[in-house]
């Protein structure tokens, strides 16, 4: 009786990075212009294949992050986002991507890596709306990454990852407005933030000139989870229609 011998299918593994920061008050994502086929000349997320079979996935994510932004572990928020492995997502074969979400404040102008022709910060809304086309399934990955950030801003202290070591409440509000894509009432936001004990704490007696009365400085507090949470406002009808048109 003939027995079929099974062999595992060839599968390649990559890491892709959704790197978010605020630039001039806008939520931006780092994109690179591909210098190689497939999708040569198209914008895509920074990332790449493992360097070797023994490289850990998290190490590969940190390596790619360092190559694209010069940031190292401990100076940036980095977390695994999701795994993307649809059979036809990459014309080179079965390629599975372990995507990561990275967040840091005030990131500099990017420098293209070895396999990219250019790199730039692109407004997140331009990607979400479909105005900017991305290679592979990277628009879906960006969308998932931004939604992860939006949700975590409600229940965790992730917003402080967008801020420098010290910040004003107005600057923290700017983070929420940029990531959520909506304006917030200043007095209501201040009241809600102050109600969450341990979210932010005063940074000594320092104050920052803001053009009016100097604003008090704060820093990230010890609490990782927010209670009560800062619930995201429901999107307006116009925002929902814009999102549907981009899908």
JSON list of C-alpha atoms in Angstrom, two decimals:
[
{"chain": "A", "resi": 1, "resn": "UNK", "atom": "CA", "xyz": [0.00, 0.00, 0.00]},
{"chain": "A", "resi": 2, "resn": "UNK", "atom": "CA", "xyz": [1.44, 3.33, -1.07]},
{"chain": "A", "resi": 3, "resn": "UNK", "atom": "CA", "xyz": [1.67, 5.97, 1.65]},
{"chain": "A", "resi": 4, "resn": "UNK", "atom": "CA", "xyz": [1.82, 9.61, 0.67]},
{"chain": "A", "resi": 5, "resn": "UNK", "atom": "CA", "xyz": [4.72, 11.43, 2.28]},
{"chain": "A", "resi": 6, "resn": "UNK", "atom": "CA", "xyz": [3.67, 14.81, 3.63]},
{"chain": "A", "resi": 7, "resn": "UNK", "atom": "CA", "xyz": [6.03, 17.74, 3.52]},
{"chain": "A", "resi": 8, "resn": "UNK", "atom": "CA", "xyz": [5.33, 21.18, 4.99]},
{"chain": "A", "resi": 9, "resn": "UNK", "atom": "CA", "xyz": [4.52, 23.93, 2.48]},
{"chain": "A", "resi": 10, "resn": "UNK", "atom": "CA", "xyz": [7.18, 26.63, 2.06]},
{"chain": "A", "resi": 11, "resn": "UNK", "atom": "CA", "xyz": [6.19, 29.69, 4.08]},
{"chain": "A", "resi": 12, "resn": "UNK", "atom": "CA", "xyz": [8.21, 32.91, 4.44]},
{"chain": "A", "resi": 13, "resn": "UNK", "atom": "CA", "xyz": [7.94, 35.18, 7.50]},
{"chain": "A", "resi": 14, "resn": "UNK", "atom": "CA", "xyz": [8.18, 38.96, 7.62]},
{"chain": "A", "resi": 15, "resn": "UNK", "atom": "CA", "xyz": [7.63, 41.71, 10.17]},
{"chain": "A", "resi": 16, "resn": "UNK", "atom": "CA", "xyz": [5.82, 44.91, 9.23]},
{"chain": "A", "resi": 17, "resn": "UNK", "atom": "CA", "xyz": [5.66, 48.07, 11.35]},
{"chain": "A", "resi": 18, "resn": "UNK", "atom": "CA", "xyz": [2.81, 50.53, 11.76]},
{"chain": "A", "resi": 19, "resn": "UNK", "atom": "CA", "xyz": [4.84, 53.44, 13.19]},
{"chain": "A", "resi": 20, "resn": "UNK", "atom": "CA", "xyz": [2.67, 56.31, 14.43]},
{"chain": "A", "resi": 21, "resn": "UNK", "atom": "CA", "xyz": [3.61, 59.77, 15.65]},
{"chain": "A", "resi": 22, "resn": "UNK", "atom": "CA", "xyz": [2.17, 63.28, 15.74]},
{"chain": "A", "resi": 23, "resn": "UNK", "atom": "CA", "xyz": [3.58, 65.90, 13.39]},
{"chain": "A", "resi": 24, "resn": "UNK", "atom": "CA", "xyz": [2.21, 69.44, 13.54]},
{"chain": "A", "resi": 25, "resn": "UNK", "atom": "CA", "xyz": [-0.81, 68.12, 15.40]},
{"chain": "A", "resi": 26, "resn": "UNK", "atom": "CA", "xyz": [-1.66, 65.42, 12.84]},
{"chain": "A", "resi": 27, "resn": "UNK", "atom": "CA", "xyz": [-1.50, 61.66, 13.26]},
{"chain": "A", "resi": 28, "resn": "UNK", "atom": "CA", "xyz": [1.04, 60.35, 10.75]},
{"chain": "A", "resi": 29, "resn": "UNK", "atom": "CA", "xyz": [2.25, 56.90, 9.73]},
{"chain": "A", "resi": 30, "resn": "UNK", "atom": "CA", "xyz": [5.68, 56.10, 8.35]},
{"chain": "A", "resi": 31, "resn": "UNK", "atom": "CA", "xyz": [5.64, 54.75, 4.80]},
{"chain": "A", "resi": 32, "resn": "UNK", "atom": "CA", "xyz": [8.45, 53.78, 2.43]},
{"chain": "A", "resi": 33, "resn": "UNK", "atom": "CA", "xyz": [8.60, 53.78, -1.35]},
{"chain": "A", "resi": 34, "resn": "UNK", "atom": "CA", "xyz": [9.47, 50.28, -2.45]},
{"chain": "A", "resi": 35, "resn": "UNK", "atom": "CA", "xyz": [12.68, 50.01, -4.44]},
{"chain": "A", "resi": 36, "resn": "UNK", "atom": "CA", "xyz": [12.18, 46.40, -5.50]},
{"chain": "A", "resi": 37, "resn": "UNK", "atom": "CA", "xyz": [9.51, 44.23, -7.08]},
{"chain": "A", "resi": 38, "resn": "UNK", "atom": "CA", "xyz": [6.80, 43.40, -6.36]},
{"chain": "A", "resi": 39, "resn": "UNK", "atom": "CA", "xyz": [5.03, 46.78, -6.23]},
{"chain": "A", "resi": 40, "resn": "UNK", "atom": "CA", "xyz": [8.20, 48.71, -7.05]},
{"chain": "A", "resi": 41, "resn": "UNK", "atom": "CA", "xyz": [7.54, 52.44, -6.63]},
{"chain": "A", "resi": 42, "resn": "UNK", "atom": "CA", "xyz": [4.46, 51.98, -4.43]},
{"chain": "A", "resi": 43, "resn": "UNK", "atom": "CA", "xyz": [4.21, 53.05, -0.83]},
{"chain": "A", "resi": 44, "resn": "UNK", "atom": "CA", "xyz": [4.28, 50.37, 1.86]},
{"chain": "A", "resi": 45, "resn": "UNK", "atom": "CA", "xyz": [4.93, 49.85, 5.54]},
{"chain": "A", "resi": 46, "resn": "UNK", "atom": "CA", "xyz": [8.54, 49.49, 6.65]},
{"chain": "A", "resi": 47, "resn": "UNK", "atom": "CA", "xyz": [9.50, 45.91, 7.38]},
{"chain": "A", "resi": 48, "resn": "UNK", "atom": "CA", "xyz": [11.16, 42.89, 5.92]},
{"chain": "A", "resi": 49, "resn": "UNK", "atom": "CA", "xyz": [12.05, 39.22, 6.16]},
{"chain": "A", "resi": 50, "resn": "UNK", "atom": "CA", "xyz": [13.84, 37.68, 9.11]},
{"chain": "A", "resi": 51, "resn": "UNK", "atom": "CA", "xyz": [17.61, 38.04, 8.83]},
{"chain": "A", "resi": 52, "resn": "UNK", "atom": "CA", "xyz": [18.16, 34.35, 9.56]},
{"chain": "A", "resi": 53, "resn": "UNK", "atom": "CA", "xyz": [16.30, 31.32, 10.88]},
{"chain": "A", "resi": 54, "resn": "UNK", "atom": "CA", "xyz": [17.43, 31.98, 14.45]},
{"chain": "A", "resi": 55, "resn": "UNK", "atom": "CA", "xyz": [16.26, 35.59, 14.65]},
{"chain": "A", "resi": 56, "resn": "UNK", "atom": "CA", "xyz": [13.39, 36.09, 17.10]},
{"chain": "A", "resi": 57, "resn": "UNK", "atom": "CA", "xyz": [10.33, 37.89, 15.75]},
{"chain": "A", "resi": 58, "resn": "UNK", "atom": "CA", "xyz": [10.48, 40.65, 18.38]},
{"chain": "A", "resi": 59, "resn": "UNK", "atom": "CA", "xyz": [14.19, 41.13, 17.69]},
{"chain": "A", "resi": 60, "resn": "UNK", "atom": "CA", "xyz": [13.40, 41.48, 13.98]},
{"chain": "A", "resi": 61, "resn": "UNK", "atom": "CA", "xyz": [10.75, 44.12, 14.79]},
{"chain": "A", "resi": 62, "resn": "UNK", "atom": "CA", "xyz": [13.24, 46.09, 16.91]},
{"chain": "A", "resi": 63, "resn": "UNK", "atom": "CA", "xyz": [15.85, 45.78, 14.17]},
{"chain": "A", "resi": 64, "resn": "UNK", "atom": "CA", "xyz": [13.50, 47.14, 11.53]},
{"chain": "A", "resi": 65, "resn": "UNK", "atom": "CA", "xyz": [12.42, 49.92, 13.90]},
{"chain": "A", "resi": 66, "resn": "UNK", "atom": "CA", "xyz": [16.03, 50.90, 14.52]},
{"chain": "A", "resi": 67, "resn": "UNK", "atom": "CA", "xyz": [16.85, 50.88, 10.80]},
{"chain": "A", "resi": 68, "resn": "UNK", "atom": "CA", "xyz": [13.87, 53.09, 9.92]},
{"chain": "A", "resi": 69, "resn": "UNK", "atom": "CA", "xyz": [13.79, 55.50, 12.89]},
{"chain": "A", "resi": 70, "resn": "UNK", "atom": "CA", "xyz": [17.08, 55.00, 14.81]},
{"chain": "A", "resi": 71, "resn": "UNK", "atom": "CA", "xyz": [14.95, 54.23, 17.89]},
{"chain": "A", "resi": 72, "resn": "UNK", "atom": "CA", "xyz": [15.97, 51.46, 20.27]},
{"chain": "A", "resi": 73, "resn": "UNK", "atom": "CA", "xyz": [14.11, 49.30, 22.76]},
{"chain": "A", "resi": 74, "resn": "UNK", "atom": "CA", "xyz": [12.96, 51.24, 25.80]},
{"chain": "A", "resi": 75, "resn": "UNK", "atom": "CA", "xyz": [12.50, 54.53, 23.95]},
{"chain": "A", "resi": 76, "resn": "UNK", "atom": "CA", "xyz": [9.37, 53.57, 22.02]},
{"chain": "A", "resi": 77, "resn": "UNK", "atom": "CA", "xyz": [6.10, 51.78, 22.64]},
{"chain": "A", "resi": 78, "resn": "UNK", "atom": "CA", "xyz": [6.16, 48.56, 20.60]},
{"chain": "A", "resi": 79, "resn": "UNK", "atom": "CA", "xyz": [3.54, 45.82, 20.66]},
{"chain": "A", "resi": 80, "resn": "UNK", "atom": "CA", "xyz": [2.49, 42.98, 18.39]},
{"chain": "A", "resi": 81, "resn": "UNK", "atom": "CA", "xyz": [-0.57, 43.96, 16.39]},
{"chain": "A", "resi": 82, "resn": "UNK", "atom": "CA", "xyz": [-1.76, 40.92, 14.44]},
{"chain": "A", "resi": 83, "resn": "UNK", "atom": "CA", "xyz": [-0.73, 38.19, 12.00]},
{"chain": "A", "resi": 84, "resn": "UNK", "atom": "CA", "xyz": [-1.63, 38.50, 8.32]},
{"chain": "A", "resi": 85, "resn": "UNK", "atom": "CA", "xyz": [-1.36, 35.34, 6.24]},
{"chain": "A", "resi": 86, "resn": "UNK", "atom": "CA", "xyz": [-3.93, 35.29, 3.46]},
{"chain": "A", "resi": 87, "resn": "UNK", "atom": "CA", "xyz": [-2.78, 32.99, 0.66]},
{"chain": "A", "resi": 88, "resn": "UNK", "atom": "CA", "xyz": [-2.71, 35.68, -2.04]},
{"chain": "A", "resi": 89, "resn": "UNK", "atom": "CA", "xyz": [-1.41, 38.65, -0.08]},
{"chain": "A", "resi": 90, "resn": "UNK", "atom": "CA", "xyz": [2.08, 38.49, -1.63]},
{"chain": "A", "resi": 91, "resn": "UNK", "atom": "CA", "xyz": [2.79, 37.52, -5.28]},
{"chain": "A", "resi": 92, "resn": "UNK", "atom": "CA", "xyz": [6.18, 36.06, -4.25]},
{"chain": "A", "resi": 93, "resn": "UNK", "atom": "CA", "xyz": [4.51, 33.11, -2.54]},
{"chain": "A", "resi": 94, "resn": "UNK", "atom": "CA", "xyz": [3.03, 32.27, 0.84]},
{"chain": "A", "resi": 95, "resn": "UNK", "atom": "CA", "xyz": [4.30, 35.09, 3.04]},
{"chain": "A", "resi": 96, "resn": "UNK", "atom": "CA", "xyz": [3.02, 35.57, 6.58]},
{"chain": "A", "resi": 97, "resn": "UNK", "atom": "CA", "xyz": [3.50, 38.95, 8.24]},
{"chain": "A", "resi": 98, "resn": "UNK", "atom": "CA", "xyz": [3.68, 39.52, 11.99]},
{"chain": "A", "resi": 99, "resn": "UNK", "atom": "CA", "xyz": [2.68, 43.19, 12.19]},
{"chain": "A", "resi": 100, "resn": "UNK", "atom": "CA", "xyz": [3.67, 45.42, 15.08]},
{"chain": "A", "resi": 101, "resn": "UNK", "atom": "CA", "xyz": [2.41, 48.80, 16.28]},
{"chain": "A", "resi": 102, "resn": "UNK", "atom": "CA", "xyz": [5.06, 51.35, 17.28]},
{"chain": "A", "resi": 103, "resn": "UNK", "atom": "CA", "xyz": [4.40, 54.76, 18.86]},
{"chain": "A", "resi": 104, "resn": "UNK", "atom": "CA", "xyz": [6.84, 57.51, 19.82]},
{"chain": "A", "resi": 105, "resn": "UNK", "atom": "CA", "xyz": [6.72, 61.31, 20.11]},
{"chain": "A", "resi": 106, "resn": "UNK", "atom": "CA", "xyz": [8.39, 63.79, 17.80]},
{"chain": "A", "resi": 107, "resn": "UNK", "atom": "CA", "xyz": [10.04, 61.33, 15.45]},
{"chain": "A", "resi": 108, "resn": "UNK", "atom": "CA", "xyz": [12.52, 62.89, 12.98]},
{"chain": "A", "resi": 109, "resn": "UNK", "atom": "CA", "xyz": [12.43, 62.87, 9.22]},
{"chain": "A", "resi": 110, "resn": "UNK", "atom": "CA", "xyz": [12.94, 59.24, 8.13]},
{"chain": "A", "resi": 111, "resn": "UNK", "atom": "CA", "xyz": [15.79, 57.88, 6.06]},
{"chain": "A", "resi": 112, "resn": "UNK", "atom": "CA", "xyz": [15.01, 55.20, 3.49]},
{"chain": "A", "resi": 113, "resn": "UNK", "atom": "CA", "xyz": [16.39, 51.74, 4.23]},
{"chain": "A", "resi": 114, "resn": "UNK", "atom": "CA", "xyz": [18.42, 49.52, 1.93]},
{"chain": "A", "resi": 115, "resn": "UNK", "atom": "CA", "xyz": [15.41, 48.20, -0.03]},
{"chain": "A", "resi": 116, "resn": "UNK", "atom": "CA", "xyz": [13.46, 51.48, -0.24]},
{"chain": "A", "resi": 117, "resn": "UNK", "atom": "CA", "xyz": [13.83, 54.48, -2.54]},
{"chain": "A", "resi": 118, "resn": "UNK", "atom": "CA", "xyz": [12.28, 56.98, -0.15]},
{"chain": "A", "resi": 119, "resn": "UNK", "atom": "CA", "xyz": [10.51, 57.25, 3.21]},
{"chain": "A", "resi": 120, "resn": "UNK", "atom": "CA", "xyz": [8.08, 59.83, 4.53]},
{"chain": "A", "resi": 121, "resn": "UNK", "atom": "CA", "xyz": [5.51, 60.61, 7.20]},
{"chain": "A", "resi": 122, "resn": "UNK", "atom": "CA", "xyz": [2.06, 60.45, 5.61]},
{"chain": "A", "resi": 123, "resn": "UNK", "atom": "CA", "xyz": [-1.12, 61.74, 7.30]},
{"chain": "A", "resi": 124, "resn": "UNK", "atom": "CA", "xyz": [-3.01, 58.72, 8.59]},
{"chain": "A", "resi": 125, "resn": "UNK", "atom": "CA", "xyz": [-6.30, 59.99, 7.22]},
{"chain": "A", "resi": 126, "resn": "UNK", "atom": "CA", "xyz": [-4.89, 59.92, 3.67]},
{"chain": "A", "resi": 127, "resn": "UNK", "atom": "CA", "xyz": [-4.32, 56.18, 4.06]},
{"chain": "A", "resi": 128, "resn": "UNK", "atom": "CA", "xyz": [-7.62, 55.44, 5.81]},
{"chain": "A", "resi": 129, "resn": "UNK", "atom": "CA", "xyz": [-9.60, 57.26, 3.12]},
{"chain": "A", "resi": 130, "resn": "UNK", "atom": "CA", "xyz": [-7.86, 55.43, 0.29]},
{"chain": "A", "resi": 131, "resn": "UNK", "atom": "CA", "xyz": [-6.37, 58.64, -1.10]},
{"chain": "A", "resi": 132, "resn": "UNK", "atom": "CA", "xyz": [-2.92, 57.09, -0.69]},
{"chain": "A", "resi": 133, "resn": "UNK", "atom": "CA", "xyz": [-2.63, 53.60, -2.17]},
{"chain": "A", "resi": 134, "resn": "UNK", "atom": "CA", "xyz": [-0.43, 51.02, -0.45]},
{"chain": "A", "resi": 135, "resn": "UNK", "atom": "CA", "xyz": [1.22, 47.81, -1.63]},
{"chain": "A", "resi": 136, "resn": "UNK", "atom": "CA", "xyz": [0.17, 44.33, -0.48]},
{"chain": "A", "resi": 137, "resn": "UNK", "atom": "CA", "xyz": [-2.55, 44.43, 2.21]},
{"chain": "A", "resi": 138, "resn": "UNK", "atom": "CA", "xyz": [-0.81, 47.24, 4.06]},
{"chain": "A", "resi": 139, "resn": "UNK", "atom": "CA", "xyz": [-3.82, 49.56, 4.07]},
{"chain": "A", "resi": 140, "resn": "UNK", "atom": "CA", "xyz": [-5.69, 46.95, 6.11]},
{"chain": "A", "resi": 141, "resn": "UNK", "atom": "CA", "xyz": [-2.73, 46.65, 8.49]},
{"chain": "A", "resi": 142, "resn": "UNK", "atom": "CA", "xyz": [-2.56, 50.44, 8.92]},
{"chain": "A", "resi": 143, "resn": "UNK", "atom": "CA", "xyz": [-6.32, 50.57, 9.53]},
{"chain": "A", "resi": 144, "resn": "UNK", "atom": "CA", "xyz": [-6.06, 47.85, 12.16]},
{"chain": "A", "resi": 145, "resn": "UNK", "atom": "CA", "xyz": [-3.11, 49.57, 13.81]},
{"chain": "A", "resi": 146, "resn": "UNK", "atom": "CA", "xyz": [-4.86, 52.93, 14.05]},
{"chain": "A", "resi": 147, "resn": "UNK", "atom": "CA", "xyz": [-8.03, 51.32, 15.38]},
{"chain": "A", "resi": 148, "resn": "UNK", "atom": "CA", "xyz": [-5.93, 49.51, 18.00]},
{"chain": "A", "resi": 149, "resn": "UNK", "atom": "CA", "xyz": [-4.45, 52.86, 19.06]},
{"chain": "A", "resi": 150, "resn": "UNK", "atom": "CA", "xyz": [-7.85, 54.56, 19.11]},
{"chain": "A", "resi": 151, "resn": "UNK", "atom": "CA", "xyz": [-9.36, 51.85, 21.29]},
{"chain": "A", "resi": 152, "resn": "UNK", "atom": "CA", "xyz": [-6.43, 51.69, 23.68]},
{"chain": "A", "resi": 153, "resn": "UNK", "atom": "CA", "xyz": [-6.59, 55.45, 24.23]},
{"chain": "A", "resi": 154, "resn": "UNK", "atom": "CA", "xyz": [-9.99, 54.87, 25.84]},
{"chain": "A", "resi": 155, "resn": "UNK", "atom": "CA", "xyz": [-8.92, 52.24, 28.36]},
{"chain": "A", "resi": 156, "resn": "UNK", "atom": "CA", "xyz": [-5.14, 52.54, 28.78]},
{"chain": "A", "resi": 157, "resn": "UNK", "atom": "CA", "xyz": [-2.45, 55.19, 29.26]},
{"chain": "A", "resi": 158, "resn": "UNK", "atom": "CA", "xyz": [-1.20, 54.73, 25.67]},
{"chain": "A", "resi": 159, "resn": "UNK", "atom": "CA", "xyz": [-1.74, 58.43, 24.91]},
{"chain": "A", "resi": 160, "resn": "UNK", "atom": "CA", "xyz": [1.34, 59.30, 26.97]},
{"chain": "A", "resi": 161, "resn": "UNK", "atom": "CA", "xyz": [3.47, 57.30, 24.50]},
{"chain": "A", "resi": 162, "resn": "UNK", "atom": "CA", "xyz": [2.77, 60.07, 21.96]},
{"chain": "A", "resi": 163, "resn": "UNK", "atom": "CA", "xyz": [4.05, 62.71, 24.41]},
{"chain": "A", "resi": 164, "resn": "UNK", "atom": "CA", "xyz": [7.52, 63.71, 25.45]},
{"chain": "A", "resi": 165, "resn": "UNK", "atom": "CA", "xyz": [8.69, 63.05, 29.00]},
{"chain": "A", "resi": 166, "resn": "UNK", "atom": "CA", "xyz": [6.81, 66.11, 30.28]},
{"chain": "A", "resi": 167, "resn": "UNK", "atom": "CA", "xyz": [3.70, 67.58, 28.69]},
{"chain": "A", "resi": 168, "resn": "UNK", "atom": "CA", "xyz": [0.74, 69.84, 29.33]},
{"chain": "A", "resi": 169, "resn": "UNK", "atom": "CA", "xyz": [-2.85, 68.65, 29.47]},
{"chain": "A", "resi": 170, "resn": "UNK", "atom": "CA", "xyz": [-3.45, 70.67, 26.29]},
{"chain": "A", "resi": 171, "resn": "UNK", "atom": "CA", "xyz": [-0.75, 68.63, 24.54]},
{"chain": "A", "resi": 172, "resn": "UNK", "atom": "CA", "xyz": [-2.31, 65.41, 25.85]},
{"chain": "A", "resi": 173, "resn": "UNK", "atom": "CA", "xyz": [-5.68, 66.56, 24.51]},
{"chain": "A", "resi": 174, "resn": "UNK", "atom": "CA", "xyz": [-4.03, 67.17, 21.13]},
{"chain": "A", "resi": 175, "resn": "UNK", "atom": "CA", "xyz": [-3.02, 63.49, 21.10]},
{"chain": "A", "resi": 176, "resn": "UNK", "atom": "CA", "xyz": [-6.59, 62.32, 21.66]},
{"chain": "A", "resi": 177, "resn": "UNK", "atom": "CA", "xyz": [-7.94, 64.71, 19.03]},
{"chain": "A", "resi": 178, "resn": "UNK", "atom": "CA", "xyz": [-5.35, 63.66, 16.44]},
{"chain": "A", "resi": 179, "resn": "UNK", "atom": "CA", "xyz": [-5.72, 59.91, 16.99]},
{"chain": "A", "resi": 180, "resn": "UNK", "atom": "CA", "xyz": [-9.51, 59.93, 17.33]},
{"chain": "A", "resi": 181, "resn": "UNK", "atom": "CA", "xyz": [-9.91, 62.47, 14.53]},
{"chain": "A", "resi": 182, "resn": "UNK", "atom": "CA", "xyz": [-12.32, 64.70, 16.43]},
{"chain": "A", "resi": 183, "resn": "UNK", "atom": "CA", "xyz": [-12.26, 67.88, 18.50]},
{"chain": "A", "resi": 184, "resn": "UNK", "atom": "CA", "xyz": [-12.84, 67.65, 22.26]},
{"chain": "A", "resi": 185, "resn": "UNK", "atom": "CA", "xyz": [-14.23, 70.14, 24.73]},
{"chain": "A", "resi": 186, "resn": "UNK", "atom": "CA", "xyz": [-11.24, 71.44, 26.70]},
{"chain": "A", "resi": 187, "resn": "UNK", "atom": "CA", "xyz": [-12.94, 71.79, 30.09]},
{"chain": "A", "resi": 188, "resn": "UNK", "atom": "CA", "xyz": [-14.65, 68.41, 29.82]},
{"chain": "A", "resi": 189, "resn": "UNK", "atom": "CA", "xyz": [-11.38, 66.74, 28.80]},
{"chain": "A", "resi": 190, "resn": "UNK", "atom": "CA", "xyz": [-9.50, 68.33, 31.72]},
{"chain": "A", "resi": 191, "resn": "UNK", "atom": "CA", "xyz": [-12.16, 67.15, 34.14]},
{"chain": "A", "resi": 192, "resn": "UNK", "atom": "CA", "xyz": [-12.12, 63.57, 32.82]},
{"chain": "A", "resi": 193, "resn": "UNK", "atom": "CA", "xyz": [-8.31, 63.31, 32.85]},
{"chain": "A", "resi": 194, "resn": "UNK", "atom": "CA", "xyz": [-8.11, 64.60, 36.42]},
{"chain": "A", "resi": 195, "resn": "UNK", "atom": "CA", "xyz": [-10.74, 62.04, 37.47]},
{"chain": "A", "resi": 196, "resn": "UNK", "atom": "CA", "xyz": [-8.49, 59.14, 36.44]},
{"chain": "A", "resi": 197, "resn": "UNK", "atom": "CA", "xyz": [-6.14, 58.76, 39.39]},
{"chain": "A", "resi": 198, "resn": "UNK", "atom": "CA", "xyz": [-2.60, 57.77, 38.46]},
{"chain": "A", "resi": 199, "resn": "UNK", "atom": "CA", "xyz": [-3.02, 58.45, 34.72]},
{"chain": "A", "resi": 200, "resn": "UNK", "atom": "CA", "xyz": [-0.79, 61.53, 34.77]},
{"chain": "A", "resi": 201, "resn": "UNK", "atom": "CA", "xyz": [1.04, 63.17, 37.66]},
{"chain": "A", "resi": 202, "resn": "UNK", "atom": "CA", "xyz": [2.54, 66.66, 38.12]},
{"chain": "A", "resi": 203, "resn": "UNK", "atom": "CA", "xyz": [6.15, 66.95, 36.94]},
{"chain": "A", "resi": 204, "resn": "UNK", "atom": "CA", "xyz": [7.42, 69.01, 39.84]},
{"chain": "A", "resi": 205, "resn": "UNK", "atom": "CA", "xyz": [6.58, 72.71, 39.88]},
{"chain": "A", "resi": 206, "resn": "UNK", "atom": "CA", "xyz": [7.63, 73.41, 36.30]},
{"chain": "A", "resi": 207, "resn": "UNK", "atom": "CA", "xyz": [5.38, 75.24, 33.88]},
{"chain": "A", "resi": 208, "resn": "UNK", "atom": "CA", "xyz": [5.49, 75.81, 30.11]},
{"chain": "A", "resi": 209, "resn": "UNK", "atom": "CA", "xyz": [4.81, 79.11, 28.40]},
{"chain": "A", "resi": 210, "resn": "UNK", "atom": "CA", "xyz": [1.82, 78.77, 26.08]},
{"chain": "A", "resi": 211, "resn": "UNK", "atom": "CA", "xyz": [1.26, 82.35, 24.93]},
{"chain": "A", "resi": 212, "resn": "UNK", "atom": "CA", "xyz": [-1.02, 83.01, 27.87]},
{"chain": "A", "resi": 213, "resn": "UNK", "atom": "CA", "xyz": [-0.90, 81.77, 31.42]},
{"chain": "A", "resi": 214, "resn": "UNK", "atom": "CA", "xyz": [1.99, 79.26, 31.83]},
{"chain": "A", "resi": 215, "resn": "UNK", "atom": "CA", "xyz": [0.63, 75.69, 31.77]},
{"chain": "A", "resi": 216, "resn": "UNK", "atom": "CA", "xyz": [1.49, 73.12, 34.40]},
{"chain": "A", "resi": 217, "resn": "UNK", "atom": "CA", "xyz": [3.66, 70.21, 33.30]},
{"chain": "A", "resi": 218, "resn": "UNK", "atom": "CA", "xyz": [2.77, 66.55, 33.81]},
{"chain": "A", "resi": 219, "resn": "UNK", "atom": "CA", "xyz": [4.34, 63.17, 33.18]},
{"chain": "A", "resi": 220, "resn": "UNK", "atom": "CA", "xyz": [3.02, 59.63, 32.77]},
{"chain": "A", "resi": 221, "resn": "UNK", "atom": "CA", "xyz": [1.69, 58.21, 36.02]},
{"chain": "A", "resi": 222, "resn": "UNK", "atom": "CA", "xyz": [1.91, 54.67, 37.39]},
{"chain": "A", "resi": 223, "resn": "UNK", "atom": "CA", "xyz": [-1.47, 53.48, 36.09]},
{"chain": "A", "resi": 224, "resn": "UNK", "atom": "CA", "xyz": [-1.52, 51.51, 32.85]},
{"chain": "A", "resi": 225, "resn": "UNK", "atom": "CA", "xyz": [-5.31, 51.03, 32.79]},
{"chain": "A", "resi": 226, "resn": "UNK", "atom": "CA", "xyz": [-7.73, 53.95, 32.97]},
{"chain": "A", "resi": 227, "resn": "UNK", "atom": "CA", "xyz": [-10.69, 53.90, 35.33]},
{"chain": "A", "resi": 228, "resn": "UNK", "atom": "CA", "xyz": [-13.00, 55.47, 34.60]},
{"chain": "A", "resi": 229, "resn": "UNK", "atom": "CA", "xyz": [-12.12, 55.15, 30.90]},
{"chain": "A", "resi": 230, "resn": "UNK", "atom": "CA", "xyz": [-12.05, 58.10, 28.49]},
{"chain": "A", "resi": 231, "resn": "UNK", "atom": "CA", "xyz": [-14.74, 57.00, 26.06]},
{"chain": "A", "resi": 232, "resn": "UNK", "atom": "CA", "xyz": [-14.28, 58.01, 22.43]},
{"chain": "A", "resi": 233, "resn": "UNK", "atom": "CA", "xyz": [-17.02, 60.27, 21.04]},
{"chain": "A", "resi": 234, "resn": "UNK", "atom": "CA", "xyz": [-19.27, 58.66, 18.44]},
{"chain": "A", "resi": 235, "resn": "UNK", "atom": "CA", "xyz": [-18.21, 59.66, 14.90]},
{"chain": "A", "resi": 236, "resn": "UNK", "atom": "CA", "xyz": [-20.37, 62.18, 13.12]},
{"chain": "A", "resi": 237, "resn": "UNK", "atom": "CA", "xyz": [-22.44, 61.14, 10.11]},
{"chain": "A", "resi": 238, "resn": "UNK", "atom": "CA", "xyz": [-20.00, 62.94, 7.82]},
{"chain": "A", "resi": 239, "resn": "UNK", "atom": "CA", "xyz": [-17.05, 60.97, 9.24]},
{"chain": "A", "resi": 240, "resn": "UNK", "atom": "CA", "xyz": [-18.93, 57.67, 8.80]},
{"chain": "A", "resi": 241, "resn": "UNK", "atom": "CA", "xyz": [-19.79, 58.50, 5.18]},
{"chain": "A", "resi": 242, "resn": "UNK", "atom": "CA", "xyz": [-16.15, 59.42, 4.46]},
{"chain": "A", "resi": 243, "resn": "UNK", "atom": "CA", "xyz": [-14.96, 56.13, 5.92]},
{"chain": "A", "resi": 244, "resn": "UNK", "atom": "CA", "xyz": [-17.48, 54.14, 3.89]},
{"chain": "A", "resi": 245, "resn": "UNK", "atom": "CA", "xyz": [-16.42, 55.89, 0.67]},
{"chain": "A", "resi": 246, "resn": "UNK", "atom": "CA", "xyz": [-12.80, 54.94, 1.33]},
{"chain": "A", "resi": 247, "resn": "UNK", "atom": "CA", "xyz": [-13.60, 51.24, 1.84]}
]
